[in-house]
Short mmCIF file of C-alpha atoms in Angstrom, two decimals:
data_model
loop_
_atom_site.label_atom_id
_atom_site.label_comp_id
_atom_site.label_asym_id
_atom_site.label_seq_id
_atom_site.Cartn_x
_atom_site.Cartn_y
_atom_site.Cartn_z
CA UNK A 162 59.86 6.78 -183.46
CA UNK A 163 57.57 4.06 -182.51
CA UNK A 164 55.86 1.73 -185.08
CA UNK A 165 52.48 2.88 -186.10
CA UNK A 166 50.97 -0.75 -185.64
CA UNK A 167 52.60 -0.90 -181.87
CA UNK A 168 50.03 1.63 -179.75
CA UNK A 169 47.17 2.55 -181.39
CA UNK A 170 46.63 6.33 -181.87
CA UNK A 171 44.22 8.07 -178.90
CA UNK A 172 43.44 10.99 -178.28
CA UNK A 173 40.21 13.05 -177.21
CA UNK A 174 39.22 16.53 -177.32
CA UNK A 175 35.81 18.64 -175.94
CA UNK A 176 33.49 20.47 -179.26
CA UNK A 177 31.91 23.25 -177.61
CA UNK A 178 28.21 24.19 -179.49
CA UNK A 179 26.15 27.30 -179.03
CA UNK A 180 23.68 28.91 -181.22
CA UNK A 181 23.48 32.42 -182.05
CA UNK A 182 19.72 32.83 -182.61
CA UNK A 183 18.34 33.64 -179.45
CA UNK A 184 15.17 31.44 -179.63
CA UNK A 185 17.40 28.09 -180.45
CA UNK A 186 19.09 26.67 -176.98
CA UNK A 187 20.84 23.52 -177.87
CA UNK A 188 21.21 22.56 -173.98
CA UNK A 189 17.60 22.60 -174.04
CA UNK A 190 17.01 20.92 -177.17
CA UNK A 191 19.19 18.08 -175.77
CA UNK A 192 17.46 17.59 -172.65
CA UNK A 193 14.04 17.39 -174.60
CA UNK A 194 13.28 13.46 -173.99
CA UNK A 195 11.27 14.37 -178.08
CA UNK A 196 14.15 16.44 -179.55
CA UNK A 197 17.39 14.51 -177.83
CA UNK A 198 17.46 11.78 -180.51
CA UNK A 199 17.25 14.48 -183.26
CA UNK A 200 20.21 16.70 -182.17
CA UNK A 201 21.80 13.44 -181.37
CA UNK A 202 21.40 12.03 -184.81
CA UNK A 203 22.46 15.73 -185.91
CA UNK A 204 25.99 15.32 -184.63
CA UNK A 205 26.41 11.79 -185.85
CA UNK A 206 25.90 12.37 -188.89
CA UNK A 207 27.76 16.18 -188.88
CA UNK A 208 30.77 13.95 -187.50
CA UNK A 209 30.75 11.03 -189.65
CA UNK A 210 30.37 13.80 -192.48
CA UNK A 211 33.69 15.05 -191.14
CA UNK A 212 35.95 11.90 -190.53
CA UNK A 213 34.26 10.31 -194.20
CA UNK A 214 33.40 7.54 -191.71
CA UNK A 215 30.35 6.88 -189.12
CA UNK A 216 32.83 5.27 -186.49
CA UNK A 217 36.00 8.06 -187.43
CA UNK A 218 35.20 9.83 -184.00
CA UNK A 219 33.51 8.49 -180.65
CA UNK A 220 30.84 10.43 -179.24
CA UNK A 221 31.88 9.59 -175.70
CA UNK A 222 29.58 12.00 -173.62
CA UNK A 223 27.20 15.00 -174.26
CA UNK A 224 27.82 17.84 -171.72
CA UNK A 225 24.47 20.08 -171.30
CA UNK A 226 25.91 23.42 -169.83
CA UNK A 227 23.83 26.38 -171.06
CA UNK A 228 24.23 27.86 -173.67
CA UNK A 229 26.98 25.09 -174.52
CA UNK A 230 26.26 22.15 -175.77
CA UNK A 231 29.73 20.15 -175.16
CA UNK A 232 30.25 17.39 -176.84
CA UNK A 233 33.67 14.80 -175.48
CA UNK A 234 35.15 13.16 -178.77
CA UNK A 235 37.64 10.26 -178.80
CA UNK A 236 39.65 9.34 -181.56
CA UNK A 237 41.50 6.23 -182.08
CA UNK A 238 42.99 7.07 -185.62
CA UNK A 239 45.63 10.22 -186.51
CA UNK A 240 44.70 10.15 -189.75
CA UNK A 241 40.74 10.29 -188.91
CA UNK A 242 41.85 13.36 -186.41
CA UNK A 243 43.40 14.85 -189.21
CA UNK A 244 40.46 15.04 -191.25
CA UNK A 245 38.03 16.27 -188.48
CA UNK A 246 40.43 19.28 -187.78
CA UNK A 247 40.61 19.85 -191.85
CA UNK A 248 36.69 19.74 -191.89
CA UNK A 249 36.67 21.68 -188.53
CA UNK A 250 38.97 24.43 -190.37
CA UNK A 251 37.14 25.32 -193.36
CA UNK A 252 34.11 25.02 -192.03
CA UNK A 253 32.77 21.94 -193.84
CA UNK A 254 32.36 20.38 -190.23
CA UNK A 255 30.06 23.63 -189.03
CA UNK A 256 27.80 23.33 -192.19
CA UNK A 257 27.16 19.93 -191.96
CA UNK A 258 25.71 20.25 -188.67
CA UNK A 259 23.72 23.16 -189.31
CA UNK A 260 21.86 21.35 -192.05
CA UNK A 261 21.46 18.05 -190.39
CA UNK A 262 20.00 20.19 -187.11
CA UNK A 263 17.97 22.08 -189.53
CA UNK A 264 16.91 18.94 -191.00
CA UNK A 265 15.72 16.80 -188.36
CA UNK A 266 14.47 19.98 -186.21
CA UNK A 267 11.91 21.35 -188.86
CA UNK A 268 13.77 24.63 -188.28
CA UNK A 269 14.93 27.29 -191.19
CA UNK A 270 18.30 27.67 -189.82
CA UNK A 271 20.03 26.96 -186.86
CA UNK A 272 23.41 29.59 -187.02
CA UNK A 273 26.38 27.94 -184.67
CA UNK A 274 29.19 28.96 -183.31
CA UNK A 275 31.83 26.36 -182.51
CA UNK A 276 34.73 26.01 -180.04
CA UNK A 277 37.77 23.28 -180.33
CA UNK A 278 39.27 22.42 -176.34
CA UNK A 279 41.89 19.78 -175.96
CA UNK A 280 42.65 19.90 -171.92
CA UNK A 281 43.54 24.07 -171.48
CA UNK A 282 44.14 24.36 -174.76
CA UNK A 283 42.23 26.39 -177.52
CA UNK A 284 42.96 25.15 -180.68
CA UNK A 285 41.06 27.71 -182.64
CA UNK A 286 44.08 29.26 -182.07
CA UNK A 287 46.46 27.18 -183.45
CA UNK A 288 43.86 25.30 -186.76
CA UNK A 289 47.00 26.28 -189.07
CA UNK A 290 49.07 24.07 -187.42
CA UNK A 291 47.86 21.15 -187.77
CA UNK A 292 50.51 19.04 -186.38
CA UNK A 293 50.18 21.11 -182.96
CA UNK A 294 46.54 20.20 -182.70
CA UNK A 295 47.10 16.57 -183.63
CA UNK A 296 49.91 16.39 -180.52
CA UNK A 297 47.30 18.56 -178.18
CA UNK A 298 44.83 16.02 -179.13
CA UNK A 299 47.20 12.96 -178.66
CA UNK A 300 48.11 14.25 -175.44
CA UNK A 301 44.63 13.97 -173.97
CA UNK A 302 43.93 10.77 -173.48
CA UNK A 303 40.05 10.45 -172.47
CA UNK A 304 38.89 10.52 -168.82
CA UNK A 305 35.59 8.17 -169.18
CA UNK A 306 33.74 5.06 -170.89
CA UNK A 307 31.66 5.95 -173.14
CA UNK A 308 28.41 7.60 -171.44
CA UNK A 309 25.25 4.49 -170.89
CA UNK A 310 23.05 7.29 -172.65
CA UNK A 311 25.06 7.54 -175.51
CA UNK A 312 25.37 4.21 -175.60
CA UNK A 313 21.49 3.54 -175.82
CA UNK A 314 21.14 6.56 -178.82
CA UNK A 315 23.63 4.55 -180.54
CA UNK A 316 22.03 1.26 -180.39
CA UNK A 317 19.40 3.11 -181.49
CA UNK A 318 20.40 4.57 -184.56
CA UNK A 319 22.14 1.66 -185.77
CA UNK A 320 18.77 -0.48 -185.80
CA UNK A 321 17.49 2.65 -187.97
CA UNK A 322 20.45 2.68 -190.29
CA UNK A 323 19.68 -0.85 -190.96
CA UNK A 324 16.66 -0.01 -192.01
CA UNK A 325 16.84 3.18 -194.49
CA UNK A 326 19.70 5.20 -195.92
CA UNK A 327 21.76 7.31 -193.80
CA UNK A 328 20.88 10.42 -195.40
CA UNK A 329 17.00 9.76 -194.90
CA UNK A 330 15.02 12.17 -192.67
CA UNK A 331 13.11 10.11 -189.84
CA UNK A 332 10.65 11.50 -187.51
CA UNK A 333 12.44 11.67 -184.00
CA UNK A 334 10.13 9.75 -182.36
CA UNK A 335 10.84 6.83 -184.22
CA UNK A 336 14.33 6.87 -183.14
CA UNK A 337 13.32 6.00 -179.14
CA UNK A 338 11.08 2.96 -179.94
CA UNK A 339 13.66 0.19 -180.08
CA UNK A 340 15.38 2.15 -176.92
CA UNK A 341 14.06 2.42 -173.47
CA UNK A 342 11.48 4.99 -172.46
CA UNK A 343 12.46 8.49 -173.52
CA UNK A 344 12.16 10.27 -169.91
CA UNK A 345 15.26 10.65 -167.88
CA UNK A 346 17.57 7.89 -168.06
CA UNK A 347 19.97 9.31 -165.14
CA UNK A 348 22.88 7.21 -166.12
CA UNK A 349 20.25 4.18 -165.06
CA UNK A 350 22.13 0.82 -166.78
CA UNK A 351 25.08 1.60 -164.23
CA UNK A 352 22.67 1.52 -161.14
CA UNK A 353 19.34 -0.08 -162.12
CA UNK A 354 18.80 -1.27 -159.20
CA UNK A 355 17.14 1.63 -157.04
CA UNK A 356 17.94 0.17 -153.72
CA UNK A 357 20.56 -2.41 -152.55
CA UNK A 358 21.54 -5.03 -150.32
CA UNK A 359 23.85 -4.56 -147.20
CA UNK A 360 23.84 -6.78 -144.35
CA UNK A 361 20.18 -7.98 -145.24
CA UNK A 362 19.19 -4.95 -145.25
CA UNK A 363 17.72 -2.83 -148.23
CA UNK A 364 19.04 0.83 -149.00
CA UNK A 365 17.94 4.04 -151.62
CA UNK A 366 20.81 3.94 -153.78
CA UNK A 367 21.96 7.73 -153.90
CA UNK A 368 24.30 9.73 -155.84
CA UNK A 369 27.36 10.57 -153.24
CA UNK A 370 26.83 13.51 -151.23
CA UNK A 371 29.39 15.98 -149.87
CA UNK A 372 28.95 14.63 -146.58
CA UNK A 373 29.31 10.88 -147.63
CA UNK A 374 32.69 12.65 -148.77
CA UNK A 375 33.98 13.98 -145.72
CA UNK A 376 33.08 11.25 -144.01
CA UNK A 377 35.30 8.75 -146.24
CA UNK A 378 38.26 11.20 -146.29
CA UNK A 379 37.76 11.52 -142.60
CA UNK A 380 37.80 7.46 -141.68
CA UNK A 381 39.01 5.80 -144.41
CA UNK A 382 42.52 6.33 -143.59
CA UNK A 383 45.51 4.11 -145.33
CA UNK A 384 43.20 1.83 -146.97
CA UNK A 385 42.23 4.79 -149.09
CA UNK A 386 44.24 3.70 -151.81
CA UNK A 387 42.82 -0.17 -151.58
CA UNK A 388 38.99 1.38 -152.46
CA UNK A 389 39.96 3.43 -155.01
CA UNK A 390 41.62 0.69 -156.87
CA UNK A 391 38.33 -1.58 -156.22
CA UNK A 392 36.25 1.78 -157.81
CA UNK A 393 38.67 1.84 -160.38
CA UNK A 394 37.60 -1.37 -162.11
CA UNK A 395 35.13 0.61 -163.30
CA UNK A 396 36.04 3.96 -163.40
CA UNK A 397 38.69 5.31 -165.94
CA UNK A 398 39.61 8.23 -164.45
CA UNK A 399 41.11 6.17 -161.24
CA UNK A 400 43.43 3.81 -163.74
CA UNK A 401 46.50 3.21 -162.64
CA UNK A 402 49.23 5.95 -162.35
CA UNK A 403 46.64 8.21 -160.78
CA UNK A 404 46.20 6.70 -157.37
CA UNK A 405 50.03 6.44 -157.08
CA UNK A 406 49.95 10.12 -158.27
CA UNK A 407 47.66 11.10 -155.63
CA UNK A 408 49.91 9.83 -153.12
CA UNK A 409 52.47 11.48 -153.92
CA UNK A 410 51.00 15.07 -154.78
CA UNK A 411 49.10 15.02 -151.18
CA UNK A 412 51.78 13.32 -149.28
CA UNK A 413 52.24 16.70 -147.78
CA UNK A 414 48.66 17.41 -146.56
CA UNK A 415 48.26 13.78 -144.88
CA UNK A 416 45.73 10.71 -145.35
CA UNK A 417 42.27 13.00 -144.94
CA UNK A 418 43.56 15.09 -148.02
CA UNK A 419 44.27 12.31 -149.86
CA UNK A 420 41.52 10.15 -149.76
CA UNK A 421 39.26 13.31 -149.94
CA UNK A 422 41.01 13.90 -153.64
CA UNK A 423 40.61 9.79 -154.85
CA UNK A 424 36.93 10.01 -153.94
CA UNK A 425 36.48 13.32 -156.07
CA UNK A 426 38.16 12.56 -158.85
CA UNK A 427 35.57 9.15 -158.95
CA UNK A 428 32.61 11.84 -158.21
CA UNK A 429 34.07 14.11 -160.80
CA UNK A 430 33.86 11.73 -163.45
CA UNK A 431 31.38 8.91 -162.60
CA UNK A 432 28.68 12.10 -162.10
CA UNK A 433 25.47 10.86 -161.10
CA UNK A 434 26.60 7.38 -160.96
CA UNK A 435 28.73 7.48 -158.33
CA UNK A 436 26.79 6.16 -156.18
CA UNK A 437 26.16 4.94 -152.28
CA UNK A 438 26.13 1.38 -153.62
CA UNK A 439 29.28 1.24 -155.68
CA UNK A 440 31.28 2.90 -152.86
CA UNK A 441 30.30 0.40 -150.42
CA UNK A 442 30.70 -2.38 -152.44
CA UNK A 443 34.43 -0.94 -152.75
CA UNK A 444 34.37 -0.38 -148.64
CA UNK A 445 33.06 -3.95 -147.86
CA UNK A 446 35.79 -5.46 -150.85
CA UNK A 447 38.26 -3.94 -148.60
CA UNK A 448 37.34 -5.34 -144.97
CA UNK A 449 35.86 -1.38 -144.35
CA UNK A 450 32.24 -2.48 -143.31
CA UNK A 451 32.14 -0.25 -140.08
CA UNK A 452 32.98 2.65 -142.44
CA UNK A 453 30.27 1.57 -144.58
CA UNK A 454 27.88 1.16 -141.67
CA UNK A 455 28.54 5.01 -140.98
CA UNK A 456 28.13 6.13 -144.10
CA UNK A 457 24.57 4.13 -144.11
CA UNK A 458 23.80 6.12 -141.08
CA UNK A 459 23.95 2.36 -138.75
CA UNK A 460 26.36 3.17 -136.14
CA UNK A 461 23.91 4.06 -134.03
CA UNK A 462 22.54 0.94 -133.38
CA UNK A 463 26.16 -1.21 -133.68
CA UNK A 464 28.89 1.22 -131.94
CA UNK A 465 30.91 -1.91 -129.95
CA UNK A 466 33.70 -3.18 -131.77
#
């Protein structure tokens, strides 16, 4: 066995949330711009609760998929794990976040039902063995950065925290002042700027569409692999042994398949920002500009070589 001190620990996991009273829809109350920082404060609290420790488990992105509220966690200690799943078991974990939602909402009860994933696992099935979930855990090493909007709820609580016990109540408006504004903050800080710049020229900056896709897989060709290791400078789910991977698990279908299954597993995971702009600036990095010129609808005007 492997010294504890040489790797840390990691190892992530998906907490599915739904509530059984019919009038409460956590989805909903999460995208509320008034009630997000509530529910938000809610499951920091519920987790710190669980791990005896506000920075035991990593929030690292909150999934709105009705009537789930999913919540990816990321731990970077066994022994924290351990004591989630322990609090997870006998409930302690499921209490705690009822009366922290019930706190912060103004509600008289919010009943939950909970749901432990690690990958296709289910490890309600398996909470007595505890060692099992810990590996199931282990083996799921996380897929993302932490999410820019979770990133901004954080920095806001901490100023709060500062400020007044942990275990105060605080109006949820409060929580957004030090933040930006409240409205939707589509995954803004990794593509503030609205437009961009190619060739002089200024462009919307869009999410990826499916025919942006196509058209990659279609052009791209052997330099495939080239952009997807200039994405994956900032995209986890492209680090290294998964473009080799790729190769090698659509050798078989050719160059189109390929490239088509690099560019969704960066769409897949980036969401709404993978964007026009970032895929370009991986297309120009790579000497690809007339590819990027197509995708920018431009060939029109420049078809010569």
């Amino acid at each position: 066995k492997m010294a504890g001190s040489s790797a840390p620990w990691i190892g992530s996991a998906y907490l599915f949330l739904q509530s059984t009273c019919k009038t409460i829809i956590l989805p909903s109350l999460y995208e509320s711009s008034q009630k997000k920082p509530s529910v938000f404060k809610a499951l920091k609290l519920a987790l710190a609760d669980s791990t005896g420790s506000v920075n035991g488990v990593d929030m690292l992105k909150v999934h709105c998929s009705h009537p789930h509220l999913i919540v990816q966690l990321k731990f970077c200690k066994r022994e924290n794990c351990r004591r989630f799943l322990q609090s997870y078991r006998e409930g302690a974990l499921q209490k705690s976040l009822q009366n922290h939602l019930q706190l912060l909402l103004a509600l008289s009860t919010v009943p939950l039902e909970m749901e432990l994933k690690a990958g296709s696992e289910h490890l309600d099935n398996m909470l007595k063995d505890e060692d099992r979930c810990l590996d199931c855990i282990y083996r799921e090493k996380p897929d993302r950065l932490r999410d820019e909007e979770i990133t901004e709820l954080e920095e806001c609580l901490k100023s709060l925290i500062l400020h007044q016990n942990i275990n105060n109540n605080m109006p949820s408006k409060d929580c957004m002042s030090p933040s930006s504004p409240t409205a939707p903050s589509q995954g803004s800080s990794h593509s503030p700027q609205v437009t961009f710049l190619f060739q002089g020229q200024q462009f919307a900056n869009r999410t990826l569409t499916p025919d942006d896709h196509q058209k990659f897989a279609k052009f791209v060709s052997k330099k495939w692999k080239q952009v997807g290791r200039s994405l994956q400078k900032n995209c986890r789910a492209l680090r290294d042994p998964v473009i080799d991977n790729l190769a090698l698990e659509y050798d078989r279908e050719g160059l189109y398949e390929q490239a088509y299954q690099m560019l969704l597993r960066f769409i897949q995971s980036e969401g709404k920002k993978a964007t026009i702009a970032r895929l370009v600036a991986a297309l120009e990095e790579n000497g690809l500009t007339s590819l990027a010129e197509e995708l920018l609808g431009l060939h029109s005007n420049d078809d010569s070589s």
